[in-house]
mmCIF file of N, CA and C in Angstrom:
data_model
loop_
_atom_site.group_PDB
_atom_site.id
_atom_site.type_symbol
_atom_site.label_atom_id
_atom_site.label_comp_id
_atom_site.label_asym_id
_atom_site.label_seq_id
_atom_site.Cartn_x
_atom_site.Cartn_y
_atom_site.Cartn_z
ATOM 1 N N MET I 68 0.600 -1.242 0.013
ATOM 2 C CA MET I 68 0.141 0.071 -0.128
ATOM 3 C C MET I 68 0.857 1.102 -0.078
ATOM 4 N N VAL I 69 2.159 1.246 0.896
ATOM 5 C CA VAL I 69 2.705 2.481 0.988
ATOM 6 C C VAL I 69 3.639 2.469 -0.228
ATOM 7 N N LEU I 70 4.358 1.391 -1.012
ATOM 8 C CA LEU I 70 4.788 1.356 -1.786
ATOM 9 C C LEU I 70 3.792 2.260 -3.371
ATOM 10 N N ALA I 71 2.534 1.362 -3.348
ATOM 11 C CA ALA I 71 1.583 2.227 -4.354
ATOM 12 C C ALA I 71 1.114 3.735 -4.087
ATOM 13 N N LEU I 72 1.361 4.033 -3.184
ATOM 14 C CA LEU I 72 1.194 5.704 -2.701
ATOM 15 C C LEU I 72 2.113 6.132 -3.033
ATOM 16 N N GLY I 73 3.564 6.029 -3.061
ATOM 17 C CA GLY I 73 4.889 6.398 -3.401
ATOM 18 C C GLY I 73 4.791 6.554 -4.706
ATOM 19 N N LEU I 74 4.397 5.286 -5.119
ATOM 20 C CA LEU I 74 4.248 5.237 -6.647
ATOM 21 C C LEU I 74 3.878 6.628 -7.590
ATOM 22 N N ALA I 75 2.373 6.355 -7.328
ATOM 23 C CA ALA I 75 1.208 7.716 -7.733
ATOM 24 C C ALA I 75 1.843 8.887 -7.137
ATOM 25 N N ALA I 76 2.372 9.154 -6.202
ATOM 26 C CA ALA I 76 2.630 10.482 -5.693
ATOM 27 C C ALA I 76 4.027 10.942 -6.701
ATOM 28 N N SER I 77 4.898 9.944 -7.091
ATOM 29 C CA SER I 77 6.034 10.352 -7.676
ATOM 30 C C SER I 77 5.437 10.138 -9.534
ATOM 31 N N GLY I 78 4.765 10.531 -9.594
ATOM 32 C CA GLY I 78 3.879 10.346 -11.089
ATOM 33 C C GLY I 78 4.349 8.610 -11.961
ATOM 34 N N CYS I 79 4.367 7.859 -11.126
ATOM 35 C CA CYS I 79 5.195 6.710 -11.833
ATOM 36 C C CYS I 79 6.105 6.517 -12.705
ATOM 37 N N SER I 80 7.304 7.251 -12.048
ATOM 38 C CA SER I 80 8.006 7.920 -13.182
ATOM 39 C C SER I 80 9.130 6.329 -13.326
ATOM 40 N N VAL I 81 8.757 5.233 -12.915
ATOM 41 C CA VAL I 81 9.602 3.713 -12.925
ATOM 42 C C VAL I 81 9.199 3.516 -14.489
ATOM 43 N N PHE I 82 7.575 3.693 -15.043
ATOM 44 C CA PHE I 82 7.328 3.508 -16.361
ATOM 45 C C PHE I 82 7.281 4.562 -16.969
ATOM 46 N N HIS I 83 7.658 5.764 -17.003
ATOM 47 C CA HIS I 83 8.106 7.096 -17.761
ATOM 48 C C HIS I 83 9.862 7.159 -17.675
ATOM 49 N N LYS I 84 10.364 6.817 -18.909
ATOM 50 C CA LYS I 84 11.561 6.884 -19.380
ATOM 51 C C LYS I 84 11.764 8.711 -19.499
ATOM 52 N N ARG I 85 11.019 9.144 -20.099
ATOM 53 C CA ARG I 85 11.398 10.394 -20.749
ATOM 54 C C ARG I 85 11.271 11.418 -19.250
ATOM 55 N N ALA I 86 12.594 12.527 -19.655
ATOM 56 C CA ALA I 86 12.992 13.463 -18.738
ATOM 57 C C ALA I 86 12.216 14.114 -18.652
ATOM 58 N N LYS I 87 11.966 15.256 -17.854
ATOM 59 C CA LYS I 87 10.664 15.947 -17.418
ATOM 60 C C LYS I 87 11.200 17.078 -17.273
ATOM 61 N N ALA I 88 10.971 18.277 -17.875
ATOM 62 C CA ALA I 88 11.295 19.214 -17.957
ATOM 63 C C ALA I 88 10.978 20.490 -16.312
ATOM 64 N N PRO I 89 12.322 21.247 -15.601
ATOM 65 C CA PRO I 89 11.831 21.320 -14.453
ATOM 66 C C PRO I 89 11.008 22.488 -14.580
ATOM 67 N N ALA I 90 10.073 22.264 -13.395
ATOM 68 C CA ALA I 90 9.113 23.380 -13.205
ATOM 69 C C ALA I 90 9.553 25.117 -13.510
ATOM 70 N N PRO I 91 8.625 25.294 -13.924
ATOM 71 C CA PRO I 91 9.529 27.189 -13.734
ATOM 72 C C PRO I 91 9.554 27.596 -12.397
ATOM 73 N N ALA I 92 10.574 28.117 -12.021
ATOM 74 C CA ALA I 92 10.359 28.916 -10.588
ATOM 75 C C ALA I 92 9.657 30.229 -10.656
ATOM 76 N N THR I 93 8.755 30.399 -9.378
ATOM 77 C CA THR I 93 8.132 31.305 -9.098
ATOM 78 C C THR I 93 8.384 31.899 -8.096
ATOM 79 N N THR I 94 8.504 33.415 -7.891
ATOM 80 C CA THR I 94 8.869 33.839 -6.309
ATOM 81 C C THR I 94 7.690 34.454 -5.912
ATOM 82 N N VAL I 95 7.540 34.293 -4.581
ATOM 83 C CA VAL I 95 6.302 34.511 -4.304
ATOM 84 C C VAL I 95 6.424 35.525 -2.906
ATOM 85 N N ALA I 96 6.005 36.391 -3.206
ATOM 86 C CA ALA I 96 6.067 37.686 -2.014
ATOM 87 C C ALA I 96 5.661 37.433 -0.945
ATOM 88 N N PRO I 97 6.341 37.876 0.547
ATOM 89 C CA PRO I 97 5.709 37.590 1.618
ATOM 90 C C PRO I 97 4.502 38.383 1.759
ATOM 91 N N ALA I 98 3.714 37.694 2.614
ATOM 92 C CA ALA I 98 2.091 38.303 3.161
ATOM 93 C C ALA I 98 2.583 39.612 4.006
ATOM 94 N N PRO I 99 1.892 40.497 3.686
ATOM 95 C CA PRO I 99 2.163 41.600 4.721
ATOM 96 C C PRO I 99 1.635 41.143 5.825
ATOM 97 N N ALA I 100 2.437 41.178 6.749
ATOM 98 C CA ALA I 100 2.042 41.315 8.559
ATOM 99 C C ALA I 100 1.097 41.603 8.494
ATOM 100 N N ALA I 101 -0.050 40.969 9.912
ATOM 101 C CA ALA I 101 -0.814 41.165 10.639
ATOM 102 C C ALA I 101 -0.788 42.760 11.262
ATOM 103 N N PRO I 102 -1.983 43.752 10.955
ATOM 104 C CA PRO I 102 -1.174 44.693 12.012
ATOM 105 C C PRO I 102 -1.430 43.941 13.426
ATOM 106 N N VAL I 103 -0.504 44.314 14.264
ATOM 107 C CA VAL I 103 -0.798 44.336 16.019
ATOM 108 C C VAL I 103 -1.725 44.883 16.611
ATOM 109 N N ALA I 104 -2.557 44.166 17.564
ATOM 110 C CA ALA I 104 -3.673 45.081 18.229
ATOM 111 C C ALA I 104 -2.634 45.821 19.492
ATOM 112 N N PRO I 105 -2.917 46.904 19.667
ATOM 113 C CA PRO I 105 -2.351 47.535 21.210
ATOM 114 C C PRO I 105 -2.553 47.084 21.877
ATOM 115 N N THR I 106 -1.858 46.590 23.376
ATOM 116 C CA THR I 106 -1.558 45.971 24.515
ATOM 117 C C THR I 106 -2.535 46.753 25.242
ATOM 118 N N PRO I 107 -3.361 46.242 26.092
ATOM 119 C CA PRO I 107 -4.542 46.978 26.417
ATOM 120 C C PRO I 107 -4.026 47.360 27.593
ATOM 121 N N VAL I 108 -4.277 48.821 28.020
ATOM 122 C CA VAL I 108 -4.043 48.922 29.484
ATOM 123 C C VAL I 108 -4.050 48.590 30.579
ATOM 124 N N ALA I 109 -5.015 47.549 30.570
ATOM 125 C CA ALA I 109 -5.351 46.865 31.632
ATOM 126 C C ALA I 109 -4.696 45.656 31.834
ATOM 127 N N ALA I 110 -3.587 45.213 30.873
ATOM 128 C CA ALA I 110 -2.351 44.156 30.980
ATOM 129 C C ALA I 110 -1.370 44.762 32.036
ATOM 130 N N ALA I 111 -0.946 45.821 32.063
ATOM 131 C CA ALA I 111 -0.264 46.327 33.335
ATOM 132 C C ALA I 111 -1.097 46.265 34.699
ATOM 133 N N ARG I 112 -1.946 46.647 34.517
ATOM 134 C CA ARG I 112 -2.874 46.057 35.740
ATOM 135 C C ARG I 112 -2.780 44.695 36.281
ATOM 136 N N ASP I 113 -3.131 44.200 35.764
ATOM 137 C CA ASP I 113 -3.371 42.991 35.514
ATOM 138 C C ASP I 113 -1.620 42.107 35.791
ATOM 139 N N LEU I 114 -0.785 42.852 35.701
ATOM 140 C CA LEU I 114 0.500 42.261 35.415
ATOM 141 C C LEU I 114 1.010 42.683 36.856
ATOM 142 N N ALA I 115 0.718 43.916 37.248
ATOM 143 C CA ALA I 115 1.164 44.323 39.144
ATOM 144 C C ALA I 115 0.407 43.213 39.105
ATOM 145 N N ASP I 116 -0.766 43.292 39.560
ATOM 146 C CA ASP I 116 -1.599 42.727 40.543
ATOM 147 C C ASP I 116 -0.944 41.036 40.667
ATOM 148 N N ALA I 117 -0.710 40.440 39.706
ATOM 149 C CA ALA I 117 -0.389 39.193 39.785
ATOM 150 C C ALA I 117 1.013 39.052 40.619
ATOM 151 N N MET I 118 2.454 40.370 40.341
ATOM 152 C CA MET I 118 3.451 40.282 41.036
ATOM 153 C C MET I 118 3.445 40.552 42.107
ATOM 154 N N THR I 119 1.809 41.209 42.635
ATOM 155 C CA THR I 119 1.887 41.474 43.878
ATOM 156 C C THR I 119 1.621 40.392 44.572
ATOM 157 N N THR I 120 0.924 39.224 44.035
ATOM 158 C CA THR I 120 0.138 38.260 44.729
ATOM 159 C C THR I 120 1.518 37.304 44.967
ATOM 160 N N VAL I 121 2.352 36.978 43.959
ATOM 161 C CA VAL I 121 3.613 36.092 43.840
ATOM 162 C C VAL I 121 4.286 36.720 44.582
ATOM 163 N N LEU I 122 4.248 37.805 44.795
ATOM 164 C CA LEU I 122 5.664 38.222 45.315
ATOM 165 C C LEU I 122 5.488 39.049 46.686
ATOM 166 N N LYS I 123 4.805 39.105 46.902
ATOM 167 C CA LYS I 123 3.898 40.083 48.493
ATOM 168 C C LYS I 123 4.635 41.204 48.176
ATOM 169 N N LEU I 124 4.391 42.118 47.327
ATOM 170 C CA LEU I 124 4.893 43.405 47.182
ATOM 171 C C LEU I 124 4.122 44.174 48.390
ATOM 172 N N THR I 125 4.672 45.485 48.659
ATOM 173 C CA THR I 125 3.976 46.468 49.437
ATOM 174 C C THR I 125 3.110 47.084 48.503
ATOM 175 N N PRO I 126 1.739 48.262 49.557
ATOM 176 C CA PRO I 126 1.392 48.279 48.251
ATOM 177 C C PRO I 126 1.742 49.498 47.642
ATOM 178 N N ASP I 127 3.083 50.231 48.202
ATOM 179 C CA ASP I 127 3.644 51.532 47.582
ATOM 180 C C ASP I 127 4.275 50.713 46.275
ATOM 181 N N GLN I 128 5.146 49.271 46.356
ATOM 182 C CA GLN I 128 5.867 48.812 45.260
ATOM 183 C C GLN I 128 4.526 48.516 44.126
ATOM 184 N N THR I 129 3.904 48.213 44.530
ATOM 185 C CA THR I 129 2.662 47.808 43.687
ATOM 186 C C THR I 129 2.012 48.939 43.121
ATOM 187 N N GLY I 130 2.231 50.334 43.371
ATOM 188 C CA GLY I 130 1.896 51.675 42.818
ATOM 189 C C GLY I 130 2.969 51.962 41.811
ATOM 190 N N ARG I 131 3.837 51.690 42.253
ATOM 191 C CA ARG I 131 5.170 52.091 41.567
ATOM 192 C C ARG I 131 5.471 51.216 40.383
ATOM 193 N N ILE I 132 5.080 50.092 40.567
ATOM 194 C CA ILE I 132 5.131 49.066 39.695
ATOM 195 C C ILE I 132 4.325 49.532 38.185
ATOM 196 N N ARG I 133 2.959 49.602 38.611
ATOM 197 C CA ARG I 133 2.054 49.328 37.698
ATOM 198 C C ARG I 133 1.845 51.019 37.297
ATOM 199 N N THR I 134 2.619 51.982 37.495
ATOM 200 C CA THR I 134 3.089 53.053 36.856
ATOM 201 C C THR I 134 4.139 52.861 35.965
ATOM 202 N N VAL I 135 5.186 51.918 36.010
ATOM 203 C CA VAL I 135 5.877 51.536 35.146
ATOM 204 C C VAL I 135 5.338 50.834 34.022
ATOM 205 N N LEU I 136 4.859 49.935 34.530
ATOM 206 C CA LEU I 136 3.964 49.143 33.547
ATOM 207 C C LEU I 136 2.938 49.653 32.631
ATOM 208 N N ASN I 137 2.150 50.530 33.286
ATOM 209 C CA ASN I 137 1.683 51.381 32.235
ATOM 210 C C ASN I 137 2.572 52.455 31.343
ATOM 211 N N GLY I 138 3.349 52.866 31.596
ATOM 212 C CA GLY I 138 4.098 54.024 30.913
ATOM 213 C C GLY I 138 4.917 52.853 29.888
ATOM 214 N N THR I 139 5.438 51.558 29.960
ATOM 215 C CA THR I 139 5.962 50.629 29.129
ATOM 216 C C THR I 139 4.954 50.108 28.233
ATOM 217 N N VAL I 140 3.352 50.030 28.477
ATOM 218 C CA VAL I 140 2.978 49.869 27.433
ATOM 219 C C VAL I 140 2.356 50.885 26.665
ATOM 220 N N GLU I 141 2.248 52.223 26.956
ATOM 221 C CA GLU I 141 2.487 53.107 25.787
ATOM 222 C C GLU I 141 3.496 53.596 25.343
ATOM 223 N N GLN I 142 4.534 53.147 25.740
ATOM 224 C CA GLN I 142 5.739 53.103 24.493
ATOM 225 C C GLN I 142 5.804 51.797 23.702
ATOM 226 N N VAL I 143 5.108 50.802 24.125
ATOM 227 C CA VAL I 143 5.024 49.895 23.023
ATOM 228 C C VAL I 143 4.345 50.139 22.226
ATOM 229 N N ASN I 144 3.479 50.446 22.600
ATOM 230 C CA ASN I 144 2.165 50.939 21.628
ATOM 231 C C ASN I 144 2.464 52.232 20.645
ATOM 232 N N THR I 145 2.932 52.871 21.124
ATOM 233 C CA THR I 145 3.578 54.048 19.943
ATOM 234 C C THR I 145 4.804 53.281 19.182
ATOM 235 N N ALA I 146 5.355 52.503 19.259
ATOM 236 C CA ALA I 146 6.841 51.823 18.827
ATOM 237 C C ALA I 146 5.928 51.270 17.751
ATOM 238 N N ARG I 147 4.739 50.403 18.249
ATOM 239 C CA ARG I 147 3.850 49.649 17.083
ATOM 240 C C ARG I 147 3.449 50.209 16.376
ATOM 241 N N GLN I 148 2.999 51.619 16.667
ATOM 242 C CA GLN I 148 2.647 52.304 15.518
ATOM 243 C C GLN I 148 3.596 53.418 14.677
ATOM 244 N N GLN I 149 4.615 53.399 14.970
ATOM 245 C CA GLN I 149 5.941 54.278 14.362
ATOM 246 C C GLN I 149 6.452 53.027 13.300
ATOM 247 N N HIS I 150 6.743 51.757 14.048
ATOM 248 C CA HIS I 150 7.740 50.974 12.993
ATOM 249 C C HIS I 150 6.861 49.814 12.492
ATOM 250 N N PRO I 151 7.062 49.205 10.900
ATOM 251 C CA PRO I 151 6.204 48.289 10.714
ATOM 252 C C PRO I 151 6.718 47.070 11.673
ATOM 253 N N ALA I 152 5.406 46.082 11.868
ATOM 254 C CA ALA I 152 6.079 44.511 12.182
ATOM 255 C C ALA I 152 6.725 43.805 11.975
ATOM 256 N N GLN I 153 7.603 43.352 12.897
ATOM 257 C CA GLN I 153 8.833 42.516 12.503
ATOM 258 C C GLN I 153 9.672 43.181 11.841
ATOM 259 N N SER I 154 9.995 44.529 11.722
ATOM 260 C CA SER I 154 11.033 45.621 11.409
ATOM 261 C C SER I 154 12.124 45.620 12.811
ATOM 262 N N PRO I 155 13.417 45.600 11.933
ATOM 263 C CA PRO I 155 14.646 45.705 12.750
ATOM 264 C C PRO I 155 14.403 46.823 13.816
ATOM 265 N N GLU I 156 13.977 47.775 13.444
ATOM 266 C CA GLU I 156 13.729 49.321 13.884
ATOM 267 C C GLU I 156 12.627 49.217 15.176
ATOM 268 N N LEU I 157 11.558 47.971 14.887
ATOM 269 C CA LEU I 157 10.770 48.178 15.995
ATOM 270 C C LEU I 157 11.219 46.759 16.984
ATOM 271 N N ALA I 158 11.957 45.913 16.800
ATOM 272 C CA ALA I 158 12.753 45.029 17.382
ATOM 273 C C ALA I 158 13.589 45.784 18.573
ATOM 274 N N ALA I 159 14.148 46.883 17.668
ATOM 275 C CA ALA I 159 15.226 47.791 18.800
ATOM 276 C C ALA I 159 14.603 48.538 19.701
ATOM 277 N N ALA I 160 13.820 49.051 19.107
ATOM 278 C CA ALA I 160 12.534 49.651 19.936
ATOM 279 C C ALA I 160 12.423 49.167 21.046
ATOM 280 N N LEU I 161 11.747 47.730 21.082
ATOM 281 C CA LEU I 161 10.811 47.108 22.126
ATOM 282 C C LEU I 161 12.400 47.059 22.802
ATOM 283 N N LYS I 162 13.016 46.339 22.454
ATOM 284 C CA LYS I 162 14.531 46.343 23.294
ATOM 285 C C LYS I 162 14.769 47.224 24.098
ATOM 286 N N ARG I 163 14.740 48.139 23.936
ATOM 287 C CA ARG I 163 15.422 49.424 24.440
ATOM 288 C C ARG I 163 14.404 49.703 25.747
ATOM 289 N N ILE I 164 12.996 49.621 25.249
ATOM 290 C CA ILE I 164 11.830 49.848 25.959
ATOM 291 C C ILE I 164 11.967 49.011 26.832
ATOM 292 N N ASN I 165 12.497 47.625 26.725
ATOM 293 C CA ASN I 165 12.241 46.362 27.902
ATOM 294 C C ASN I 165 13.666 46.869 29.237
ATOM 295 N N ILE I 166 14.550 47.017 28.101
ATOM 296 C CA ILE I 166 15.736 46.954 29.127
ATOM 297 C C ILE I 166 15.425 48.613 30.008
ATOM 298 N N SER I 167 14.814 49.336 29.601
ATOM 299 C CA SER I 167 14.517 50.299 30.332
ATOM 300 C C SER I 167 13.652 50.401 31.624
ATOM 301 N N SER I 168 12.727 49.518 31.465
ATOM 302 C CA SER I 168 11.459 49.028 32.423
ATOM 303 C C SER I 168 11.874 47.882 33.043
ATOM 304 N N GLN I 169 12.871 46.887 32.819
ATOM 305 C CA GLN I 169 13.466 46.192 33.847
ATOM 306 C C GLN I 169 14.042 46.694 34.953
ATOM 307 N N ALA I 170 14.991 47.527 34.294
ATOM 308 C CA ALA I 170 16.166 48.558 35.084
ATOM 309 C C ALA I 170 14.755 49.526 36.445
ATOM 310 N N GLU I 171 14.186 49.608 35.990
ATOM 311 C CA GLU I 171 12.889 50.376 36.727
ATOM 312 C C GLU I 171 12.382 49.913 37.758
ATOM 313 N N LEU I 172 11.821 48.358 37.214
ATOM 314 C CA LEU I 172 11.150 47.576 38.236
ATOM 315 C C LEU I 172 12.489 46.871 39.154
ATOM 316 N N GLN I 173 13.451 46.789 38.831
ATOM 317 C CA GLN I 173 14.839 46.362 39.723
ATOM 318 C C GLN I 173 15.253 47.259 40.632
ATOM 319 N N LYS I 174 14.852 48.633 40.353
ATOM 320 C CA LYS I 174 15.026 49.869 41.363
ATOM 321 C C LYS I 174 14.102 49.886 42.387
ATOM 322 N N ILE I 175 12.827 49.534 42.253
ATOM 323 C CA ILE I 175 11.713 49.180 42.564
ATOM 324 C C ILE I 175 11.198 48.186 44.048
ATOM 325 N N MET I 176 12.052 47.416 42.999
ATOM 326 C CA MET I 176 11.606 46.267 44.069
ATOM 327 C C MET I 176 13.146 45.974 44.869
ATOM 328 N N GLY I 177 14.232 45.823 44.703
ATOM 329 C CA GLY I 177 15.488 45.968 45.087
ATOM 330 C C GLY I 177 15.782 44.622 44.460
ATOM 331 N N PRO I 178 17.304 44.551 44.490
ATOM 332 C CA PRO I 178 17.686 43.020 44.206
ATOM 333 C C PRO I 178 17.243 42.015 44.100
ATOM 334 N N ALA I 179 16.759 41.494 45.145
ATOM 335 C CA ALA I 179 16.690 40.633 45.844
ATOM 336 C C ALA I 179 15.185 39.847 45.643
ATOM 337 N N LYS I 180 14.361 41.233 45.674
ATOM 338 C CA LYS I 180 12.982 41.151 45.300
ATOM 339 C C LYS I 180 12.813 40.571 43.492
ATOM 340 N N TYR I 181 13.326 41.244 42.848
ATOM 341 C CA TYR I 181 13.902 41.416 41.410
ATOM 342 C C TYR I 181 14.489 40.148 40.788
ATOM 343 N N ASN I 182 15.364 39.555 41.493
ATOM 344 C CA ASN I 182 15.583 37.958 41.165
ATOM 345 C C ASN I 182 14.651 37.367 41.443
ATOM 346 N N GLU I 183 13.637 37.089 42.549
ATOM 347 C CA GLU I 183 12.703 36.262 42.867
ATOM 348 C C GLU I 183 12.139 36.453 41.912
ATOM 349 N N PHE I 184 11.841 37.774 41.108
ATOM 350 C CA PHE I 184 10.786 38.069 40.457
ATOM 351 C C PHE I 184 10.755 37.120 38.733
ATOM 352 N N LYS I 185 12.400 37.518 38.600
ATOM 353 C CA LYS I 185 13.242 36.603 37.485
ATOM 354 C C LYS I 185 12.778 35.184 37.820
ATOM 355 N N THR I 186 12.968 34.536 38.802
ATOM 356 C CA THR I 186 13.230 33.071 38.890
ATOM 357 C C THR I 186 11.513 32.856 39.167
ATOM 358 N N LYS I 187 10.402 33.380 39.416
ATOM 359 C CA LYS I 187 8.918 32.989 39.526
ATOM 360 C C LYS I 187 8.278 33.918 38.327
ATOM 361 N N GLN I 188 8.596 33.748 37.076
ATOM 362 C CA GLN I 188 8.127 34.482 36.357
ATOM 363 C C GLN I 188 7.153 33.328 35.531
ATOM 364 N N ALA I 189 7.239 32.542 35.218
ATOM 365 C CA ALA I 189 6.291 31.743 34.978
ATOM 366 C C ALA I 189 5.053 31.878 35.957
ATOM 367 N N GLN I 190 5.529 31.505 37.048
ATOM 368 C CA GLN I 190 4.024 32.151 38.275
ATOM 369 C C GLN I 190 3.656 33.176 37.853
ATOM 370 N N VAL I 191 4.216 33.994 38.046
ATOM 371 C CA VAL I 191 3.361 35.252 37.919
ATOM 372 C C VAL I 191 2.557 35.500 36.771
ATOM 373 N N GLN I 192 2.988 34.893 35.406
ATOM 374 C CA GLN I 192 2.085 34.774 34.295
ATOM 375 C C GLN I 192 1.018 33.681 34.408
ATOM 376 N N ALA I 193 1.022 32.593 35.518
ATOM 377 C CA ALA I 193 0.309 31.918 35.555
ATOM 378 C C ALA I 193 -0.925 32.643 36.157
ATOM 379 N N GLU I 194 -0.571 33.791 37.542
ATOM 380 C CA GLU I 194 -1.198 34.129 38.209
ATOM 381 C C GLU I 194 -2.080 34.836 37.447
ATOM 382 N N MET I 195 -1.728 35.807 36.576
ATOM 383 C CA MET I 195 -2.246 36.592 35.708
ATOM 384 C C MET I 195 -2.797 35.998 34.545
ATOM 385 N N ALA I 196 -3.015 34.978 34.335
ATOM 386 C CA ALA I 196 -4.120 33.812 33.588
ATOM 387 C C ALA I 196 -5.356 33.741 34.226
ATOM 388 N N ARG I 197 -4.900 33.544 35.509
ATOM 389 C CA ARG I 197 -6.267 33.241 36.460
ATOM 390 C C ARG I 197 -6.869 34.537 36.548
ATOM 391 N N GLN I 198 -6.721 35.641 36.936
ATOM 392 C CA GLN I 198 -7.492 36.726 36.806
ATOM 393 C C GLN I 198 -8.397 37.439 36.080
#
């Protein structure tokens, strides 16, 4: 059965001794990237709440982290409007935004709590999904 399917798929070349001309090459333009929906500001609130639950942050830390995350969301959405999706410019802008945001979070949480955050990121994401 497998051999029969293989022969049918290959055009039964065993029985046709003539060489076939290669199919003409065609180029396909890549499909334009779908526009990326802006990240909702609620995502920053949800992430801050999840971080508070998992990391036992103080109310002051939670408020300051929420401010940083809201700013990060705004910067990301602006970068997505200014640069084409999957462009090197967008990737560089997002990397810069992420580095800046991570540095601010580390200042707010302190080194020990920030390391705990990095270790428990999967747990924070799971908590965020439950909310």
